[in-house]
Amino acid sequence: METRYLGTQDMAEAGRIVRQGGLVVFPTETVYGLGGNAMSSESAMKIYAAKGRPSDNPLIVHLSSLSQIHGVVDQIDPVSEVLAQEFWPGPLTLILPRHPDLPRETTGGLDTVGVRIPQDYLALEFLRHADIPVAAPSANRSGRPSPTAFWMAQRDLDGRVDAIIQGQDTRIGLESTILWVSSQGVHILRPGYLGEQEIREVLDSHGWTDIPVCYGSGNGLPASPGTKYRHYSPVARVITYGEISEIEDLLPELNGRFAVLGTQRWESLAPVVQEGRVVVYQDLAEYARQLYRDLVLMDQEQVPVIF
């Protein structure tokens, strides 16, 4: 199909496209999202087709305000409600029971649904003009790094969606944290921008000091977007490291065909890394914001190994 490019003044048109069953790529504070009508089975299937995504991989539903949640979620427990009030709008997705009116195509066949309210002003304006819940996974071809800039979304989805909003680079650059609340505690199903410490502080401030915060789904917990299949991966082989000493022995055999990404100062890298590409981030916030972009750029340069 022919993809239209919409400016920041075209949010009413973007909303109309989604209401009429089309797909619109839009920026959020985390990554660019691929949006369609969450209440339409047909729109959900269009999203899966555009991404090349398995249809049993649930979609996150984006809302413009908390008042929209009642048509998407059957009920919300007190802990989840407090977390929503504290962190929304923001990079938090809550897994909640699916409302009967919400199509199972949107939830990947599950009885639960991931919901969030984004913080980005352009995302919220788009959602308000759409005036419906919008299902929106990241706007990349399935498995690839998520887009944190317009050109990245364009690279993956041009010709596969009705429109792409030409917004700015995303402020955070990592996906939302996904939480599920059970009688056993608060479960971090997908790590994201919000960490365990921030969640713990909110629980403690409301007197819930005995509610544990744990990682992973455990037995019988709902499936979470971004955890079932390979995600966010460049073509290059990626090797994680803590200190440069852990990878020193690997570098010579690569003959300069590698990249090193990290927060160490250049002075500590220079004696070890002489021929490869080096990207040094000033802090973790910059690391998060630029990581996906740099993974894509390394692929474009055909770098085979990224540390």
XYZ file of C-alpha atoms in Angstrom:
307
model
C 0.000 0.000 0.000
C 1.031 3.659 -0.275
C 2.053 5.038 3.103
C 1.237 8.652 3.899
C 3.528 10.779 6.054
C 1.684 12.966 8.537
C 3.012 16.039 10.313
C 2.419 16.950 13.925
C -0.506 19.143 12.808
C -2.316 16.137 11.278
C -3.469 14.341 14.434
C -7.157 14.649 13.555
C -6.460 12.870 10.258
C -4.374 10.216 12.035
C -7.246 9.570 14.431
C -9.729 9.308 11.560
C -7.563 6.713 9.786
C -7.502 4.485 12.871
C -11.239 4.855 13.526
C -11.897 3.735 9.957
C -9.809 0.595 10.354
C -6.408 1.769 9.122
C -2.967 1.538 10.728
C -0.963 4.548 11.921
C 2.593 4.580 13.279
C 2.972 7.141 16.063
C 5.728 8.213 18.484
C 5.529 7.619 22.218
C 8.017 8.379 24.988
C 9.291 4.780 24.850
C 9.392 3.679 21.180
C 7.294 4.288 18.054
C 4.060 2.277 18.093
C 2.015 0.662 15.307
C -1.569 1.624 16.102
C -4.915 0.159 15.097
C -8.435 -0.009 16.553
C -8.134 -2.237 19.640
C -11.865 -3.020 19.536
C -11.682 -4.446 15.996
C -10.579 -8.016 15.266
C -9.820 -7.034 11.679
C -7.539 -4.179 12.774
C -5.672 -6.476 15.159
C -5.029 -8.943 12.342
C -3.780 -6.088 10.132
C -1.241 -5.204 12.838
C 0.044 -8.781 12.991
C 0.319 -8.895 9.195
C 2.145 -5.555 8.925
C 4.726 -6.609 11.516
C 4.995 -10.227 10.440
C 4.137 -11.007 14.063
C 2.617 -14.282 15.325
C -1.047 -13.726 16.170
C -0.684 -15.380 19.595
C 1.648 -12.581 20.719
C -0.643 -10.132 22.576
C -0.882 -6.413 21.736
C -0.697 -3.583 24.276
C -3.750 -1.317 24.319
C -3.035 2.426 24.572
C -5.547 4.809 26.142
C -5.806 8.587 26.183
C -7.253 8.661 29.709
C -8.095 6.351 32.591
C -11.816 6.706 31.824
C -11.350 4.564 28.674
C -10.183 1.566 30.669
C -13.695 0.350 31.494
C -14.374 -0.781 27.929
C -11.074 -2.671 27.757
C -10.634 -4.142 31.234
C -13.193 -6.193 33.153
C -11.954 -5.086 36.566
C -8.911 -3.511 38.173
C -7.522 -4.557 41.548
C -6.559 -1.917 44.174
C -2.784 -2.369 43.756
C -2.917 -2.058 39.970
C -5.151 0.990 40.304
C -2.637 2.709 42.578
C 0.226 1.851 40.228
C -1.775 3.297 37.337
C -2.489 6.493 39.248
C 1.178 6.867 40.183
C 2.798 6.055 36.835
C 0.246 6.958 34.152
C 0.776 8.666 31.816
C 4.119 6.907 31.602
C 6.171 3.840 30.638
C 4.172 1.257 32.599
C 1.955 -1.478 31.145
C -0.422 -3.337 33.469
C -1.756 -6.817 32.727
C -5.449 -6.919 33.685
C -8.521 -9.111 33.022
C -9.904 -8.635 29.507
C -13.322 -7.019 29.085
C -15.741 -9.315 27.173
C -16.096 -6.670 24.448
C -12.369 -6.638 23.706
C -11.586 -9.027 20.816
C -9.365 -11.984 21.601
C -7.382 -11.161 18.461
C -6.134 -8.069 20.294
C -5.064 -10.097 23.325
C -3.472 -12.960 21.408
C -6.255 -15.285 22.566
C -5.674 -14.536 26.260
C -8.168 -13.594 28.974
C -5.860 -10.761 30.015
C -4.775 -7.552 28.290
C -1.827 -5.188 28.635
C -2.886 -1.555 29.031
C -1.058 1.752 29.349
C -1.414 5.531 28.911
C 1.658 6.981 27.158
C 3.311 10.178 28.333
C 4.356 11.686 25.003
C 2.262 14.758 24.138
C 1.938 13.811 20.456
C 0.867 10.264 21.320
C -1.803 11.593 23.665
C -3.056 14.069 21.070
C -3.290 11.283 18.495
C -5.136 9.017 20.953
C -7.572 11.782 21.884
C -8.396 12.365 18.218
C -8.762 8.623 17.637
C -11.236 8.565 20.548
C -10.980 4.765 20.799
C -8.575 2.382 22.561
C -5.602 1.825 20.236
C -3.718 -1.476 20.102
C -0.070 -0.711 19.429
C 2.990 -2.945 19.552
C 6.340 -1.416 18.607
C 6.455 -0.220 14.994
C 9.144 -2.606 13.749
C 9.132 -5.769 11.709
C 8.798 -8.624 14.188
C 12.058 -9.496 15.926
C 13.983 -6.388 14.874
C 15.089 -3.551 17.205
C 12.237 -1.240 18.105
C 12.177 2.139 16.319
C 13.103 5.163 18.399
C 13.115 7.592 15.454
C 10.885 8.306 12.461
C 13.446 6.986 9.949
C 13.626 3.655 11.779
C 9.856 3.152 11.638
C 9.853 4.237 8.008
C 12.625 1.725 7.235
C 10.594 -1.189 8.604
C 6.985 -0.334 7.756
C 6.876 1.946 4.718
C 4.362 0.419 2.317
C 2.866 -1.783 5.033
C 0.772 0.800 6.944
C -1.608 3.611 6.024
C 0.345 6.427 7.671
C 3.423 7.287 9.734
C 3.521 10.366 11.956
C 6.793 12.249 11.576
C 7.545 12.867 15.231
C 10.760 13.487 17.116
C 13.124 10.844 18.456
C 11.708 9.125 21.515
C 12.682 10.500 24.922
C 13.216 7.148 26.719
C 14.089 4.656 23.991
C 13.206 1.442 25.840
C 9.886 -0.391 26.094
C 7.485 0.067 28.970
C 7.834 -2.128 32.035
C 5.066 -4.754 32.138
C 3.579 -5.673 35.537
C 1.010 -8.180 36.691
C -0.439 -8.159 40.206
C -1.441 -11.461 41.817
C -2.105 -12.686 45.336
C 1.593 -13.633 45.467
C 2.886 -10.151 44.676
C 3.760 -7.755 41.862
C 5.411 -9.558 38.948
C 7.733 -7.806 36.493
C 6.909 -9.774 33.340
C 9.007 -7.583 31.038
C 11.765 -5.337 32.373
C 11.577 -1.832 30.965
C 12.288 1.786 31.814
C 10.635 1.667 35.249
C 12.665 -0.411 37.658
C 11.997 -2.468 40.758
C 13.036 0.379 43.059
C 10.409 2.821 41.757
C 7.690 0.166 42.054
C 8.818 -0.754 45.557
C 8.690 2.882 46.670
C 5.070 3.256 45.535
C 3.985 0.074 47.316
C 5.745 1.097 50.527
C 4.262 4.594 50.425
C 0.779 3.036 50.454
C 1.563 0.694 53.344
C 2.016 -2.430 51.194
C 5.431 -3.279 52.590
C 4.559 -6.990 52.703
C 3.826 -7.252 48.951
C 6.893 -8.687 47.189
C 8.145 -7.459 43.815
C 9.589 -10.296 41.734
C 10.815 -10.951 38.199
C 9.398 -13.526 35.800
C 6.026 -15.037 35.115
C 6.100 -18.162 37.272
C 3.489 -20.877 36.861
C 0.061 -19.888 35.648
C 0.770 -16.192 35.114
C -0.529 -14.357 32.050
C 1.656 -14.167 28.965
C 3.262 -10.809 28.320
C 4.040 -8.970 25.080
C 7.722 -9.021 24.282
C 8.588 -12.253 26.099
C 7.360 -15.210 24.058
C 9.443 -14.790 20.904
C 12.834 -13.383 19.937
C 12.580 -9.593 20.165
C 14.571 -6.389 19.610
C 17.444 -8.210 17.902
C 19.836 -6.891 15.258
C 21.286 -9.137 12.562
C 24.658 -8.932 14.290
C 25.622 -11.319 17.061
C 25.297 -9.499 20.401
C 27.493 -10.391 23.392
C 26.929 -8.739 26.766
C 29.825 -7.887 29.061
C 30.450 -6.183 32.392
C 34.111 -5.243 32.118
C 36.359 -4.902 29.077
C 38.601 -7.631 30.518
C 35.790 -10.119 29.897
C 36.031 -9.678 26.114
C 39.712 -8.763 25.539
C 40.648 -12.233 24.307
C 37.835 -12.228 21.715
C 38.740 -8.979 19.973
C 41.957 -9.803 18.050
C 40.400 -12.641 16.062
C 37.648 -10.313 14.756
C 40.145 -8.159 12.806
C 38.397 -4.921 13.631
C 34.971 -6.139 12.464
C 33.148 -5.493 15.710
C 31.588 -2.715 17.775
C 31.709 -2.027 21.492
C 28.846 -0.185 23.201
C 29.184 0.830 26.812
C 29.315 3.506 29.491
C 33.009 3.117 30.297
C 35.184 6.144 29.660
C 37.118 6.089 26.369
C 40.426 6.056 28.248
C 39.607 2.582 29.595
C 38.633 1.293 26.165
C 41.413 2.792 24.050
C 44.227 0.388 24.999
C 41.999 -2.607 24.217
C 39.834 -1.463 21.327
C 41.991 -0.158 18.496
C 40.244 -1.140 15.279
C 36.549 -1.709 16.008
C 33.728 0.801 16.341
C 33.289 2.221 19.835
C 30.237 4.030 21.203
C 30.595 5.463 24.707
C 27.418 6.667 26.422
C 27.629 9.314 29.121
C 25.107 7.599 31.401
C 22.421 4.912 31.466
C 19.715 7.319 30.287
C 21.677 8.063 27.100
C 22.444 4.343 26.714
C 18.725 3.520 26.839
C 17.745 6.327 24.477
C 20.326 5.504 21.789
C 20.745 1.721 22.045
C 18.200 0.555 19.445
C 19.251 3.263 16.996
C 22.890 2.211 17.256
C 22.045 -1.475 16.832
C 20.274 -0.629 13.571
C 23.150 1.577 12.404
C 25.635 -1.226 13.119
C 23.524 -3.582 11.007
C 23.529 -1.058 8.162
C 27.325 -1.029 8.363
C 27.287 -4.863 8.397
C 29.111 -5.096 11.713
C 28.994 -8.847 12.530
C 29.574 -8.723 16.307
C 28.420 -6.150 18.870
C 29.674 -6.190 22.460
